[in-house]
mmCIF file of C-alpha atoms and ligand atoms in Angstrom:
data_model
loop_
_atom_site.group_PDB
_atom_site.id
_atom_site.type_symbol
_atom_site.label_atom_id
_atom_site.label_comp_id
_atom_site.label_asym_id
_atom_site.label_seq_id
_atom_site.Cartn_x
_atom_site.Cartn_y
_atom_site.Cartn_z
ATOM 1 C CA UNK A 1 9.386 -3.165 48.769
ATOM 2 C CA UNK A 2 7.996 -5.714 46.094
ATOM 3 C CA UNK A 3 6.464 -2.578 45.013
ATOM 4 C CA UNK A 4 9.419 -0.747 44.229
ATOM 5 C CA UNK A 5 11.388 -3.730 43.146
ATOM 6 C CA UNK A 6 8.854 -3.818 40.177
ATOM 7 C CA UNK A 7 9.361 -0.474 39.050
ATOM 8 C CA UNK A 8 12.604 -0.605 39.026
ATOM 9 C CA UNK A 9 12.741 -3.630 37.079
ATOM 10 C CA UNK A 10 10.492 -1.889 34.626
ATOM 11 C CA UNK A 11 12.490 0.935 34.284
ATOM 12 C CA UNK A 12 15.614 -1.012 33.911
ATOM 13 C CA UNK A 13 13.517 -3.133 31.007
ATOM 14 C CA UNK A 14 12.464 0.007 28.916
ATOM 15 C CA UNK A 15 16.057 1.619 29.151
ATOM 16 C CA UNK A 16 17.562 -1.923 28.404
ATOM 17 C CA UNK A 17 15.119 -1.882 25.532
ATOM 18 C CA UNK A 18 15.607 1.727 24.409
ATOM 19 C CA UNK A 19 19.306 1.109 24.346
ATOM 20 C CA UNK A 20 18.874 -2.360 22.372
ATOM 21 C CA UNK A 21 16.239 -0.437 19.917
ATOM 22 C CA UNK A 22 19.210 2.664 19.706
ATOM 23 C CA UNK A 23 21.508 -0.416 18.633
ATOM 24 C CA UNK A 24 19.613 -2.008 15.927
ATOM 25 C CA UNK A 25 18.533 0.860 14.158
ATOM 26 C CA UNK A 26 22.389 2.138 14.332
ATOM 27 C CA UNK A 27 23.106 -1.343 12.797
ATOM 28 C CA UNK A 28 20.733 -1.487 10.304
ATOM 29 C CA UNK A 29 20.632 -2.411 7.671
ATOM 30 C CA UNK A 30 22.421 -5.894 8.524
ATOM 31 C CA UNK A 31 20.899 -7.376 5.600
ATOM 32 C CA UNK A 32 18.733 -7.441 2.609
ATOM 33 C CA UNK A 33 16.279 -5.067 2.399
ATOM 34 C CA UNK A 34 12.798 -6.301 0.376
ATOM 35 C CA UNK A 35 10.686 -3.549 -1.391
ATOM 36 C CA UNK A 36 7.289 -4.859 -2.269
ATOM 37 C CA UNK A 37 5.513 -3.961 -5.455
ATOM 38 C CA UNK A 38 2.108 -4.819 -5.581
ATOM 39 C CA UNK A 39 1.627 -5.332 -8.813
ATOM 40 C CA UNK A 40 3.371 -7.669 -11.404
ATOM 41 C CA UNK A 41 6.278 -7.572 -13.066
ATOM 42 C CA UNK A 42 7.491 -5.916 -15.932
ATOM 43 C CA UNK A 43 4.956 -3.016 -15.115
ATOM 44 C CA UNK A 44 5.160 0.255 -14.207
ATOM 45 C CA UNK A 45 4.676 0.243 -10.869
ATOM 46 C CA UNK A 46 8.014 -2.474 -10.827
ATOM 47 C CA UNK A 47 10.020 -0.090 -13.436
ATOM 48 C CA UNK A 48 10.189 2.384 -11.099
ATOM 49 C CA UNK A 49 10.627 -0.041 -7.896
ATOM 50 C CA UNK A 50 13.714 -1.659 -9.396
ATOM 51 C CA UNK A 51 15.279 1.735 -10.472
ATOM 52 C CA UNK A 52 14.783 3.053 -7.277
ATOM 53 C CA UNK A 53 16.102 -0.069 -5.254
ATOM 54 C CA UNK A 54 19.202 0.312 -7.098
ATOM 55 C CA UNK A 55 19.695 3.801 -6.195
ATOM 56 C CA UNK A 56 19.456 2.851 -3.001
ATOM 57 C CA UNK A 57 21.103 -0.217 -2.173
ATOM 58 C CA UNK A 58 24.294 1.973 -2.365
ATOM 59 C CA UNK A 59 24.023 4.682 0.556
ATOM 60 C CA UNK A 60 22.080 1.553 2.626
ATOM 61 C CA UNK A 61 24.597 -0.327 1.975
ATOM 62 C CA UNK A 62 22.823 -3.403 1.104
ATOM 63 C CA UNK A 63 20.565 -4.694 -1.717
ATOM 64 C CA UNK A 64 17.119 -4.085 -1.678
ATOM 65 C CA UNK A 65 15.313 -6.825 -3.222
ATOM 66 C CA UNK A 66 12.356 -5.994 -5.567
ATOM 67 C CA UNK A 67 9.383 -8.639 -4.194
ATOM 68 C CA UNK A 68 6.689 -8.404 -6.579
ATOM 69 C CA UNK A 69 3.130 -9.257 -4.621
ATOM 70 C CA UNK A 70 0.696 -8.752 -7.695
ATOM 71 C CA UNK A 71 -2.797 -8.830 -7.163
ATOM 72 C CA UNK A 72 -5.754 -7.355 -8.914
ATOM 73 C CA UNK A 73 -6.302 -3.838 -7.800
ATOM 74 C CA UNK A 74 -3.061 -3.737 -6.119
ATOM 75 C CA UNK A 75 -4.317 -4.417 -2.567
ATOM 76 C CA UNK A 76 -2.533 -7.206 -1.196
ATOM 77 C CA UNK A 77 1.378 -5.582 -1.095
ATOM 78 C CA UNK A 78 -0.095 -3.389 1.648
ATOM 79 C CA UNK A 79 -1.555 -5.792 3.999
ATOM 80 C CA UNK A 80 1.446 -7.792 3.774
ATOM 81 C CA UNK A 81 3.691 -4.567 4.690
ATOM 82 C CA UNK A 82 0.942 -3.256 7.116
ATOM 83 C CA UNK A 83 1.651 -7.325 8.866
ATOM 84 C CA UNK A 84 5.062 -7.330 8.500
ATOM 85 C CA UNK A 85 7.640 -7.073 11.675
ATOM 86 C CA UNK A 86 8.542 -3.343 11.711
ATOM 87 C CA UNK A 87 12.213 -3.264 11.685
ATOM 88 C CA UNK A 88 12.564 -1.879 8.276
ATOM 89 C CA UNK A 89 13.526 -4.771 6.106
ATOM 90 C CA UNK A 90 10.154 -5.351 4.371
ATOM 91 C CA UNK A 91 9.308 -2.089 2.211
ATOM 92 C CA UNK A 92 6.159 -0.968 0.251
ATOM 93 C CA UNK A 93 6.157 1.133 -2.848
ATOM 94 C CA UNK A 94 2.459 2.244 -4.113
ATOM 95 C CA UNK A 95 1.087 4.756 -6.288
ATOM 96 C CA UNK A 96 -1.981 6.621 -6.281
ATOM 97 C CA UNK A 97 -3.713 3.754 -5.307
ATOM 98 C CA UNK A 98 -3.048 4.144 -1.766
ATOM 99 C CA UNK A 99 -5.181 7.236 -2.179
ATOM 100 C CA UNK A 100 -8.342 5.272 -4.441
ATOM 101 C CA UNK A 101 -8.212 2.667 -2.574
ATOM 102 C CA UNK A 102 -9.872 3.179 1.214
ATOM 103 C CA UNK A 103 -13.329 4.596 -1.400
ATOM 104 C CA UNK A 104 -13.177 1.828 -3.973
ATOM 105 C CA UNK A 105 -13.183 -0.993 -1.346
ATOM 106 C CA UNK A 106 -16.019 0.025 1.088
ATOM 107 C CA UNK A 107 -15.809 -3.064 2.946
ATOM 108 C CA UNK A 108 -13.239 -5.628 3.704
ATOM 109 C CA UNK A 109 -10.288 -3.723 3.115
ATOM 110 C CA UNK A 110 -7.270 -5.269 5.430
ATOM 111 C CA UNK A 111 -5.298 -2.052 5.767
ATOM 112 C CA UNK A 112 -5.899 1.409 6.479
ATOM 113 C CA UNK A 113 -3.178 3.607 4.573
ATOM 114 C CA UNK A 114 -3.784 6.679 7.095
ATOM 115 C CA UNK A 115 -3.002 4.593 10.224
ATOM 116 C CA UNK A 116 -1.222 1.366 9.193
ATOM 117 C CA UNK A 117 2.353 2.519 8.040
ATOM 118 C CA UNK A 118 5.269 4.770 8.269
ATOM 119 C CA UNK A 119 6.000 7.393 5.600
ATOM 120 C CA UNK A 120 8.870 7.639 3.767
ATOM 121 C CA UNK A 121 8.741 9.477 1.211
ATOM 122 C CA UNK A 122 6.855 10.476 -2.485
ATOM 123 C CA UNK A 123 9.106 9.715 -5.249
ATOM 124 C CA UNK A 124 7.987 10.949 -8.531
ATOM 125 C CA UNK A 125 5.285 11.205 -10.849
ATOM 126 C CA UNK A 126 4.082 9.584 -14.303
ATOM 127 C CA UNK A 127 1.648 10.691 -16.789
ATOM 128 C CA UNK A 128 -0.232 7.714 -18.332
ATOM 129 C CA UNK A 129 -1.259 7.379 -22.188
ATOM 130 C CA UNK A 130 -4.282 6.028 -23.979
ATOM 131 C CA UNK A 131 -2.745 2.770 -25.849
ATOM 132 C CA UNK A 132 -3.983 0.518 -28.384
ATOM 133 C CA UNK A 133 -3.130 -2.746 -30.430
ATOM 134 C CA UNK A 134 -1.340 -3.148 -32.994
ATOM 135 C CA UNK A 135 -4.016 -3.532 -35.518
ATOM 136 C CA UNK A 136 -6.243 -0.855 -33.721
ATOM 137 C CA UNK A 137 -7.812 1.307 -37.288
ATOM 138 C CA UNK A 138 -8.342 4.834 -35.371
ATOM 139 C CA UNK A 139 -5.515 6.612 -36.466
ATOM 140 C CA UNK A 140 -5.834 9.786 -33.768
ATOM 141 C CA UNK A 141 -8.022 10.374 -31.219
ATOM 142 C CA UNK A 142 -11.186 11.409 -32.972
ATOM 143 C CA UNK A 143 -11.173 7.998 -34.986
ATOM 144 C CA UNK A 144 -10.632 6.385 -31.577
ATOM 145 C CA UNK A 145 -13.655 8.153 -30.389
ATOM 146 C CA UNK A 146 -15.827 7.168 -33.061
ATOM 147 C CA UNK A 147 -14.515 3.598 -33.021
ATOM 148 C CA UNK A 148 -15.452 3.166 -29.447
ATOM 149 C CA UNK A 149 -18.584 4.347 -29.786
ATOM 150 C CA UNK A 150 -19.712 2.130 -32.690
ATOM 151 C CA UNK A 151 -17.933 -0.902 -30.681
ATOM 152 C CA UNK A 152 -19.150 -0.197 -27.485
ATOM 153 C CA UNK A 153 -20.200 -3.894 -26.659
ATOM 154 C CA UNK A 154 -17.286 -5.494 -28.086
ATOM 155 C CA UNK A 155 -14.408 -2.998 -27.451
ATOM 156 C CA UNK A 156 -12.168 -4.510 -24.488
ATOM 157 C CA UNK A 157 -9.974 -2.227 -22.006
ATOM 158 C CA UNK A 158 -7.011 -3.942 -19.747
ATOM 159 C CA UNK A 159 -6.421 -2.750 -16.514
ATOM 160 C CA UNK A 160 -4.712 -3.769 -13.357
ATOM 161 C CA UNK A 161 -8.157 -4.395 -11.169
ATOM 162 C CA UNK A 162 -10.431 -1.884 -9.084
ATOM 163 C CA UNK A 163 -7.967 0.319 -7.274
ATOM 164 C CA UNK A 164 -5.178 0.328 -9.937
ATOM 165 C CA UNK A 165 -4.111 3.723 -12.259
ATOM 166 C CA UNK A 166 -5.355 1.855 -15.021
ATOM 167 C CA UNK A 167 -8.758 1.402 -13.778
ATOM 168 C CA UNK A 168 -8.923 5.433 -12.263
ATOM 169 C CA UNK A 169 -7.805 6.461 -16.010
ATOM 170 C CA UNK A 170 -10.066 4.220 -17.445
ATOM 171 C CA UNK A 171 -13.003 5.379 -15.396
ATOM 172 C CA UNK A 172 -11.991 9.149 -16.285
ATOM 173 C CA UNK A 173 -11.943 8.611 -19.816
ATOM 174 C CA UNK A 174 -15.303 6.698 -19.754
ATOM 175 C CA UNK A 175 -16.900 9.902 -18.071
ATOM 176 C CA UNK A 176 -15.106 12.086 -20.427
ATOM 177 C CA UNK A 177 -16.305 10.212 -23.439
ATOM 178 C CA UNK A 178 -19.531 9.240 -22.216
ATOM 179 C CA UNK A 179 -19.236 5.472 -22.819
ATOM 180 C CA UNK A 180 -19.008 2.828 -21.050
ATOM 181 C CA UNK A 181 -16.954 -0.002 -22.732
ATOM 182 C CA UNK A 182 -15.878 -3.739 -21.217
ATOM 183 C CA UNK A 183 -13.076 -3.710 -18.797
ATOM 184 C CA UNK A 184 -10.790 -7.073 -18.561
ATOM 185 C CA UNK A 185 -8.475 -6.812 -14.578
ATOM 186 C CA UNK A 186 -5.126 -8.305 -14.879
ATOM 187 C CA UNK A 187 -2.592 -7.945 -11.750
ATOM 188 C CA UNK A 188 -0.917 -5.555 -13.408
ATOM 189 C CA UNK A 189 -0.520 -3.652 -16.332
ATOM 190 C CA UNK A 190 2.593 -5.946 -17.281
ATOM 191 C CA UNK A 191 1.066 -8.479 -18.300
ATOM 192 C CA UNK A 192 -1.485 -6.619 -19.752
ATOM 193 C CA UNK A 193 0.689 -4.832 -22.154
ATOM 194 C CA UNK A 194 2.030 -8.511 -23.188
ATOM 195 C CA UNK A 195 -2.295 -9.464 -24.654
ATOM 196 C CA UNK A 196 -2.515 -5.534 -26.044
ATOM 197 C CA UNK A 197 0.668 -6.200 -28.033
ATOM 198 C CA UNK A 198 -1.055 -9.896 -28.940
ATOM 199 C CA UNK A 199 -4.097 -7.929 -29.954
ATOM 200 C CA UNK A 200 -5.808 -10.194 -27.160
ATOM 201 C CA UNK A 201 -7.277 -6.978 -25.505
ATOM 202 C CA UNK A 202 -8.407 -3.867 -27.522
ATOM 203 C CA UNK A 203 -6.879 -0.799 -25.575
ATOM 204 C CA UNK A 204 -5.485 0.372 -22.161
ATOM 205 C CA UNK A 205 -4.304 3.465 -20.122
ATOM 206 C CA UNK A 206 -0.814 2.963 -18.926
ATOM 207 C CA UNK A 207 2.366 4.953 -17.236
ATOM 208 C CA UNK A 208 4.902 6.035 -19.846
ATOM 209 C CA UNK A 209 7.143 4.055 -17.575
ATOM 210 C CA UNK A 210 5.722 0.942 -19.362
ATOM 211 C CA UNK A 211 4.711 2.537 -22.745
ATOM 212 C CA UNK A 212 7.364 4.473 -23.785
ATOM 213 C CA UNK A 213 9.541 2.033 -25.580
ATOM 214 C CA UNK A 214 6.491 0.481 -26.928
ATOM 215 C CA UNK A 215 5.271 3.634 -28.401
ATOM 216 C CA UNK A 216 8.835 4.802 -29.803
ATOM 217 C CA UNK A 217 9.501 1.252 -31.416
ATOM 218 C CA UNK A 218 5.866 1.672 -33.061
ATOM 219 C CA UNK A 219 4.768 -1.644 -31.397
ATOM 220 C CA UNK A 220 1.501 -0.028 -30.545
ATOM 221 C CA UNK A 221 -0.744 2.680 -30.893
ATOM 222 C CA UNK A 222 -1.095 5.806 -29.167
ATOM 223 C CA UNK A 223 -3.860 8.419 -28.805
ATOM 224 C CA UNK A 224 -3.221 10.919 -25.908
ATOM 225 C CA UNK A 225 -1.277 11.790 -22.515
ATOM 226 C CA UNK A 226 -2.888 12.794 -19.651
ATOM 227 C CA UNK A 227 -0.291 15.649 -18.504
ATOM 228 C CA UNK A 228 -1.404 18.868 -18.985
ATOM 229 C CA UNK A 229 1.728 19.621 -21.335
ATOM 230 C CA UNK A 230 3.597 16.764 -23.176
ATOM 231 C CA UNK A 231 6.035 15.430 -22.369
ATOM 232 C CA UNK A 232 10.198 15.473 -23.058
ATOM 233 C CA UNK A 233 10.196 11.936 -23.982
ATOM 234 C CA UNK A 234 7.288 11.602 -25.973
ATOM 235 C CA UNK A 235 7.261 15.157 -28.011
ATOM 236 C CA UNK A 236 5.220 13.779 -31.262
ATOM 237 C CA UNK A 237 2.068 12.504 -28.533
ATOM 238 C CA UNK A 238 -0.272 14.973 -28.123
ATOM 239 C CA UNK A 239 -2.289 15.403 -24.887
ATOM 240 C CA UNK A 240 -5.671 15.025 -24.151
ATOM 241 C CA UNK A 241 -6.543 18.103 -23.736
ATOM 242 C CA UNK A 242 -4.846 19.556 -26.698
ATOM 243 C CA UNK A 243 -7.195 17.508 -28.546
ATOM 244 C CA UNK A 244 -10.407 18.553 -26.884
ATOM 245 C CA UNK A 245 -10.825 16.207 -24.219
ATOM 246 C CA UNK A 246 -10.807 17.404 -20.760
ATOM 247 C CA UNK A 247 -11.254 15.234 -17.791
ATOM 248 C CA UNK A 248 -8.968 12.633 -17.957
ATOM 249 C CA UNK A 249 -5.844 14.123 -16.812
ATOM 250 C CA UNK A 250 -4.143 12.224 -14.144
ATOM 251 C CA UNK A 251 -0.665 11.833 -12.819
ATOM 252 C CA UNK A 252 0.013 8.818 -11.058
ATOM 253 C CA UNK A 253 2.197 9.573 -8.257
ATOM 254 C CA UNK A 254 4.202 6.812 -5.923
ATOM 255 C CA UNK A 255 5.332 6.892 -2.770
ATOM 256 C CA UNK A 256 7.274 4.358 -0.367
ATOM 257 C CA UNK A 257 6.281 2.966 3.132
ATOM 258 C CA UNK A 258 6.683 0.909 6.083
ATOM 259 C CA UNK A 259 4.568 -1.072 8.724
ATOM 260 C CA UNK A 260 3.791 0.947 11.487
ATOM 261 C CA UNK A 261 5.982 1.138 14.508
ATOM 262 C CA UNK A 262 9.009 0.869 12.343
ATOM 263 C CA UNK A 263 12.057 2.877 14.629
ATOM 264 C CA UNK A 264 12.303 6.494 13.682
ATOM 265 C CA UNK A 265 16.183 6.454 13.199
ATOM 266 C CA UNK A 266 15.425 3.438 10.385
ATOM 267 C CA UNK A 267 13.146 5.310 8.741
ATOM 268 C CA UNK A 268 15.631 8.304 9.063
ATOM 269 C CA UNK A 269 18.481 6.037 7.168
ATOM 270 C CA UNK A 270 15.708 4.626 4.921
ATOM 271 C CA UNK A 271 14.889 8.450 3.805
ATOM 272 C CA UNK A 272 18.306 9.349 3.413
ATOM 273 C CA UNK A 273 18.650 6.788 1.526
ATOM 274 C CA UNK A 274 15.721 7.576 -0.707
ATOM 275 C CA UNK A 275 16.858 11.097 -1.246
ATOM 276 C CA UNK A 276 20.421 10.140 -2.027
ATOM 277 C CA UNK A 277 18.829 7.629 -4.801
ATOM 278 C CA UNK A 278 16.675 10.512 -5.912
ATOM 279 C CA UNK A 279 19.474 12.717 -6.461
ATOM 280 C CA UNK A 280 21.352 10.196 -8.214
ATOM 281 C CA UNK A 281 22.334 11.338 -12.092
ATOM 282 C CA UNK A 282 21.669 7.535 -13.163
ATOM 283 C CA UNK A 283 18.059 7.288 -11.092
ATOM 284 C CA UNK A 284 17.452 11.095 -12.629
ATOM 285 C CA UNK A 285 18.337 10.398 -16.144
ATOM 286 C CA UNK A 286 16.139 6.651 -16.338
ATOM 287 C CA UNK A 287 13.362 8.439 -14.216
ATOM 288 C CA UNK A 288 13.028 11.275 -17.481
ATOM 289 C CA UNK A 289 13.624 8.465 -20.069
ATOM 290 C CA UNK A 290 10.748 6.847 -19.225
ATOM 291 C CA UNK A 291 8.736 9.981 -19.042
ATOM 292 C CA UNK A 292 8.722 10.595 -14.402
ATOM 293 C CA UNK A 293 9.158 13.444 -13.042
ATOM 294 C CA UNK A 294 10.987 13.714 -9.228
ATOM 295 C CA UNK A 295 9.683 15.517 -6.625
ATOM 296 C CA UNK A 296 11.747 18.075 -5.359
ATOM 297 C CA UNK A 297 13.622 17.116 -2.334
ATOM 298 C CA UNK A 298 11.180 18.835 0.255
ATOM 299 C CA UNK A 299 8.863 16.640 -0.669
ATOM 300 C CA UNK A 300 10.795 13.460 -0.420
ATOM 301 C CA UNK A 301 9.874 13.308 2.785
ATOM 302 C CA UNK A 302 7.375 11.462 5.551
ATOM 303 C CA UNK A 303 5.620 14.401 6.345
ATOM 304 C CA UNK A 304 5.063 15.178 2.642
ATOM 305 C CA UNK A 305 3.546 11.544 1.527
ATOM 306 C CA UNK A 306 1.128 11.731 4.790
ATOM 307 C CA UNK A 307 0.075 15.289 3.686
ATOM 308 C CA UNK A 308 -0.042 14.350 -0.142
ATOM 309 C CA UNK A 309 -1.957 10.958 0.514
ATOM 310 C CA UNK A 310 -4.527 12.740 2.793
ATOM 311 C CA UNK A 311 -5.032 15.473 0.298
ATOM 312 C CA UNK A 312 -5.626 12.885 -2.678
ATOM 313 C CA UNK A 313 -8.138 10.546 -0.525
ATOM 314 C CA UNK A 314 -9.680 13.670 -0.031
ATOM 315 C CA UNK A 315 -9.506 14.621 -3.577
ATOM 316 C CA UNK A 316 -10.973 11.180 -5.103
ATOM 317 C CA UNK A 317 -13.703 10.191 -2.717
ATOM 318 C CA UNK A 318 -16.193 12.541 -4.488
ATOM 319 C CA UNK A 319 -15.266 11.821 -7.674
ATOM 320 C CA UNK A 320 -15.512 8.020 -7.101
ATOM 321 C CA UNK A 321 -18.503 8.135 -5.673
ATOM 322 C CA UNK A 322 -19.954 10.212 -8.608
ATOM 323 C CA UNK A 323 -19.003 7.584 -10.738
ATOM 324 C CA UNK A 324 -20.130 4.643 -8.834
ATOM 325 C CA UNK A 325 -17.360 2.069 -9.740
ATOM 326 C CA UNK A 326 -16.734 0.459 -6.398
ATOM 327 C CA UNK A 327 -15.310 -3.187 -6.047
ATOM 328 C CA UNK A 328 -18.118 -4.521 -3.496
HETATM 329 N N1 LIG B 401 0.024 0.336 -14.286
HETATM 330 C C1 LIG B 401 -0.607 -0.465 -13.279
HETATM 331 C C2 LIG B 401 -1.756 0.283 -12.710
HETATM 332 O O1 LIG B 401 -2.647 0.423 -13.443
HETATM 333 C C3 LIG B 401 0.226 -1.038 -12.253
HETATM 334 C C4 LIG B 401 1.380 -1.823 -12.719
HETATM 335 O O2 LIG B 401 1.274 -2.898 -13.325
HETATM 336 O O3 LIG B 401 2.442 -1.347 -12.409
HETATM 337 O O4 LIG B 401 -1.811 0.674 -11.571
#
């Protein structure tokens, strides 16, 4: 009898808490939703964050908050996502790091991005360009070259830390050139472009999302895209390739999360909601300004990120490992 009292009360509990889980995730969102960027901002990474929350504060119908968690290499955002409860409210948008990351950090990583979240969806991707100070001499690539070569011990390169695009591109272009040259971590590429335009810091690689205005207004220098065509915002810069060095092509792709666990029908409204921003005019037009290109809608989904972040982890390891650059 006790017996059977006990199951029913158990069965009573999970229908009681299927029914209260159906309710909140028909309610939600109830309020502010907070999409973490982990890196600082004025960056890149939080360009495309806050255009994106925009979009889709609308069809959630509520704001979604841009929460910058910088941190060198752009590991902490995800730990705090992978912690947080998972009823949709706290957000994570990453790039390509999510795919570095788990073979830069052999040990003491707090997050595993295979097994710790929900996907969402991939967003869009940015080429990144080779950027210089102001008062940088080399006046094309070949100059550059030279120029890093004869200043090898002295030349200084920004990035965001061991795991950010900055520090893949940078590693890229030192195999491609064949140099190795001083590298200075910030938590972001934000305020790294802030001490490149001070001259503080010799050179970076950084997303068109950050360099574009920069390069237009002639505030710095430019030698190269890595796309393998330019691009419609930046015509006059020529690519890498185009100019004889192959290698360092990469396009930094993002994609946005949740913890683990979080409801299906949330992460249903928080796709939706994703796609609808996507396919906004205003999102489309800002996301080509500043040099991003969308994926196409079957791709803004869960099962796309998972597949796409598997295939890059799998894609990276070896290279990584060929070049040694790990952060312990
Ligand atoms: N561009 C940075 C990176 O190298 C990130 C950022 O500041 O958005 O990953």
């Amino acid at each position: 009898m006790k017996m059977a009292m006990l199951r029913l009360a158990t069965a009573l509990s999970v229908v009681l808490g299927v029914g209260a889980s159906a309710a909140f995730a028909q309610q939600y969102p109830t309020h502010n939703v907070n999409m973490l960027v982990p890196y600082a901002a004025g960056g890149p990474t939080d360009t495309v964050a806050r255009v994106l929350a925009q979009g889709m504060g609308k069809p959630l119908g509520t704001t979604v908050i841009v929460e910058n968690r910088p941190s060198a290499g752009g590991i902490l955002a995800p730990e705090v996502v992978k912690n947080a409860r998972p009823d949709g409210y706290q957000i994570l948008i990453h790039h390509i790091g999510m795919a570095t990351i788990p073979t830069l950090y052999r040990t003491g990583l707090r997050f595993n991005p295979l097994t710790d979240f929900e996907y969402i969806g991939l967003i869009n991707e940015v080429p990144m360009t080779i950027v210089a100070k102001p008062g940088m001499p080399a006046k094309n690539l070949k100059e550059f070259l030279d120029y890093i070569k004869a200043n090898k011990d002295k030349v200084t390169y920004a990035n965001a830390g061991i795991g950010a695009a900055s520090h893949l591109c940078g590693m890229l272009f030192m195999s491609a050139i064949q140099t190795d040259f001083l590298t200075i971590p910030y938590k972001g590429t934000g305020p790294a472009m802030n001490d490149l335009l001070g001259g503080q810091v010799d050179f970076m690689c950084d997303q068109t999302t950050s360099t574009t205005s920069q390069i237009k207004s002639g505030k710095i220098k430019v030698y190269g895209i890595t796309s393998s065509k330019r691009v419609a915002s930046l015509p006059e810069v020529p690519t890498l390739e185009e100019q004889g060095l192959k290698g360092a092509n990469v396009g930094i792709w993002h994609g946005l999360y949740a913890p683990k666990g979080t409801p299906k029908p949330v992460i249903d409204k928080l796709v939706a909601a994703m796609q609808e921003a996507l396919a906004d005019p205003a999102v489309q037009q800002r996301f080509t300004e500043l040099g991003a290109v969308t994926y196409p809608k079957d791709k803004q989904t869960p099962a796309a990120l998972q597949a796409h972040l598997k295939a890059e982890i799998d894609k990276w390891a070896p290279l990584i490992k060929k070049a040694g650059q790990y952060a312990d």
